Amino acid sequence: MSTTEPVSTAVCCSASGGEACAGCVTAAKDCAACAAPGACADCAAGVACSLCSAADPEVVAVAATTPPAPVDIPDGEPVATIAARGMSCPLCASNADRRLMKIDGVTWTRIDLGQGLVTVGLDPAKPTPSADALQTAVRDAGFTAQEVTLPGEVRE
Amino acid sequence: MTPAAAVVATAGAWVTPADAQQSTDMPAAVQPGLDVLIVREEAVFMRLDDPRLGGAGSVELYEFETTFAYGLTRDAAVMLHVPVMVHDIENPGAIASDQGVGLDDLQLMFQYRFYQEDVGPIETRRAVLLSGVEVPSYDDGFSSESFDPLLGLAYTRIDGRHGLNASALWKFNTGTGDDFELEFGDSRFDALRLDGSYLYRLVPEAYTADTLGSHYAQFQVLGRYETNGDWQVMLAPGWMYEGRRWAFEATVHLPVIQELDGRAELEWGLNLGVRYLF
């Protein structure tokens, strides 16, 4: 991980089917793994929301062995995230990766199968792909696409 | 149909899709995505025994099967299965030769996913309709020389490290059959495959963004029934490694029940395969 501050290994309870904490958006820490409605989408530190992880001690224990995906994004590079479901294997990730890389403006992809989170790097010199285009790419690969967060967006 | 055409008219491993999280020797409700081509190569070995009066005796079969699976849409795929057969028969009898290499009947399959429920990052439940036809190769000694429709269903469920598959595939045999059959589906009788499998992801314990591949243990139960009354149950345990663009797999076929009057009995079999995503 490229962060300079201590990082919690806990992940949001929504990753295991629980309901995301509504207060996450105002919490001091953001959850890189959150994908459920209401979860905070402005994730870069890869650190769980202290309110969410405290709600379920079992989630914290499991997450200790499943660290959140490290995110090493150059400063200022725009990224988008897509919450996806049904990507059950490495070949699945490759499938989604191929379709996303065909979108004009997408420069790289990073797929966390365990969290169902797809992160794509965007070319700042090109128009940002639409949320629909990103979702369609994931769907065409054979999976379910959920929330898309474009650069500068924060879920409430 | 020539007598030699009764030899291995149908490859023991009917065409299976070629995508992820499917076990080696049966269909699954997974398929290539839109515009994705997966090529699968399998090397299958079978040792059979036909002790019937006038039977083939000891038989060794080698099948080199190439499957091309292409995603037409996110829910539909076509597959072409091309099997090359090598046989070594102790008592060829009416068969043209005791050793030979030839092209078995091809299979053209269409798969449509009519049910999909993705309930978690990796958790999913899916079902597909399978339909197709065996296309005769007309290779003397290897082909049934008949167009035989295929129809079936497959279901896949994945929860965490666990995967379950179930499938049923019926072959409408329009050929005339022969007295000298070796493999399931060779005769003039209709044939049913009922298969089930369980896959367990050995490593990694949990997927992360850095996961490049995973190892699975697979346990398959393969059932075969023909309307002449023959039936057979095999256990087929194995292993699979799946990377981001390719997969390796290996299974052993062990018969546990064989009530066969119309064809040779399987002693054991082996399937080695590789898949690549283009």
mmCIF file of N, CA and C in Angstrom, chain A residues 35 82-85 87 111-118, chain B residues 120-122:
data_model
loop_
_atom_site.group_PDB
_atom_site.id
_atom_site.type_symbol
_atom_site.label_atom_id
_atom_site.label_comp_id
_atom_site.label_asym_id
_atom_site.label_seq_id
_atom_site.Cartn_x
_atom_site.Cartn_y
_atom_site.Cartn_z
ATOM 1 N N ALA A 35 -19.639 -1.009 -1.909
ATOM 2 C CA ALA A 35 -20.290 -0.978 -3.213
ATOM 3 C C ALA A 35 -21.795 -0.887 -3.081
ATOM 4 N N ILE A 82 -16.699 0.806 -10.744
ATOM 5 C CA ILE A 82 -17.952 0.107 -11.052
ATOM 6 C C ILE A 82 -18.105 -1.039 -10.072
ATOM 7 N N ALA A 83 -19.226 -1.085 -9.422
ATOM 8 C CA ALA A 83 -19.519 -2.220 -8.558
ATOM 9 C C ALA A 83 -20.096 -3.324 -9.432
ATOM 10 N N ALA A 84 -19.525 -4.512 -9.325
ATOM 11 C CA ALA A 84 -19.959 -5.599 -10.201
ATOM 12 C C ALA A 84 -20.235 -6.843 -9.386
ATOM 13 N N ARG A 85 -21.127 -7.661 -9.906
ATOM 14 C CA ARG A 85 -21.456 -8.920 -9.247
ATOM 15 C C ARG A 85 -21.355 -10.062 -10.246
ATOM 16 N N MET A 87 -18.654 -11.965 -10.918
ATOM 17 C CA MET A 87 -17.333 -12.255 -11.495
ATOM 18 C C MET A 87 -16.675 -13.280 -10.580
ATOM 19 N N ILE A 111 -9.220 -5.002 -11.222
ATOM 20 C CA ILE A 111 -10.441 -5.695 -10.814
ATOM 21 C C ILE A 111 -10.178 -6.473 -9.542
ATOM 22 N N ASP A 112 -10.925 -6.153 -8.527
ATOM 23 C CA ASP A 112 -10.857 -6.874 -7.260
ATOM 24 C C ASP A 112 -12.032 -7.842 -7.226
ATOM 25 N N LEU A 113 -11.760 -9.100 -7.536
ATOM 26 C CA LEU A 113 -12.827 -10.086 -7.584
ATOM 27 C C LEU A 113 -13.489 -10.252 -6.219
ATOM 28 N N GLY A 114 -12.688 -10.233 -5.191
ATOM 29 C CA GLY A 114 -13.234 -10.484 -3.866
ATOM 30 C C GLY A 114 -14.231 -9.431 -3.421
ATOM 31 N N GLN A 115 -13.999 -8.210 -3.813
ATOM 32 C CA GLN A 115 -14.881 -7.112 -3.421
ATOM 33 C C GLN A 115 -15.879 -6.762 -4.504
ATOM 34 N N GLY A 116 -15.720 -7.319 -5.677
ATOM 35 C CA GLY A 116 -16.605 -6.972 -6.774
ATOM 36 C C GLY A 116 -16.455 -5.523 -7.193
ATOM 37 N N LEU A 117 -15.225 -5.056 -7.184
ATOM 38 C CA LEU A 117 -14.988 -3.647 -7.478
ATOM 39 C C LEU A 117 -14.046 -3.528 -8.673
ATOM 40 N N VAL A 118 -14.505 -2.823 -9.673
ATOM 41 C CA VAL A 118 -13.711 -2.559 -10.866
ATOM 42 C C VAL A 118 -13.289 -1.103 -10.850
ATOM 43 N N GLY B 120 -23.700 -11.711 -5.405
ATOM 44 C CA GLY B 120 -22.567 -11.192 -4.677
ATOM 45 C C GLY B 120 -21.416 -10.935 -5.627
ATOM 46 N N PRO B 121 -20.301 -10.429 -5.095
ATOM 47 C CA PRO B 121 -19.159 -10.165 -5.980
ATOM 48 C C PRO B 121 -18.772 -11.362 -6.842
ATOM 49 N N ILE B 122 -18.754 -12.542 -6.242
ATOM 50 C CA ILE B 122 -18.436 -13.728 -7.022
ATOM 51 C C ILE B 122 -19.588 -14.727 -7.043
#
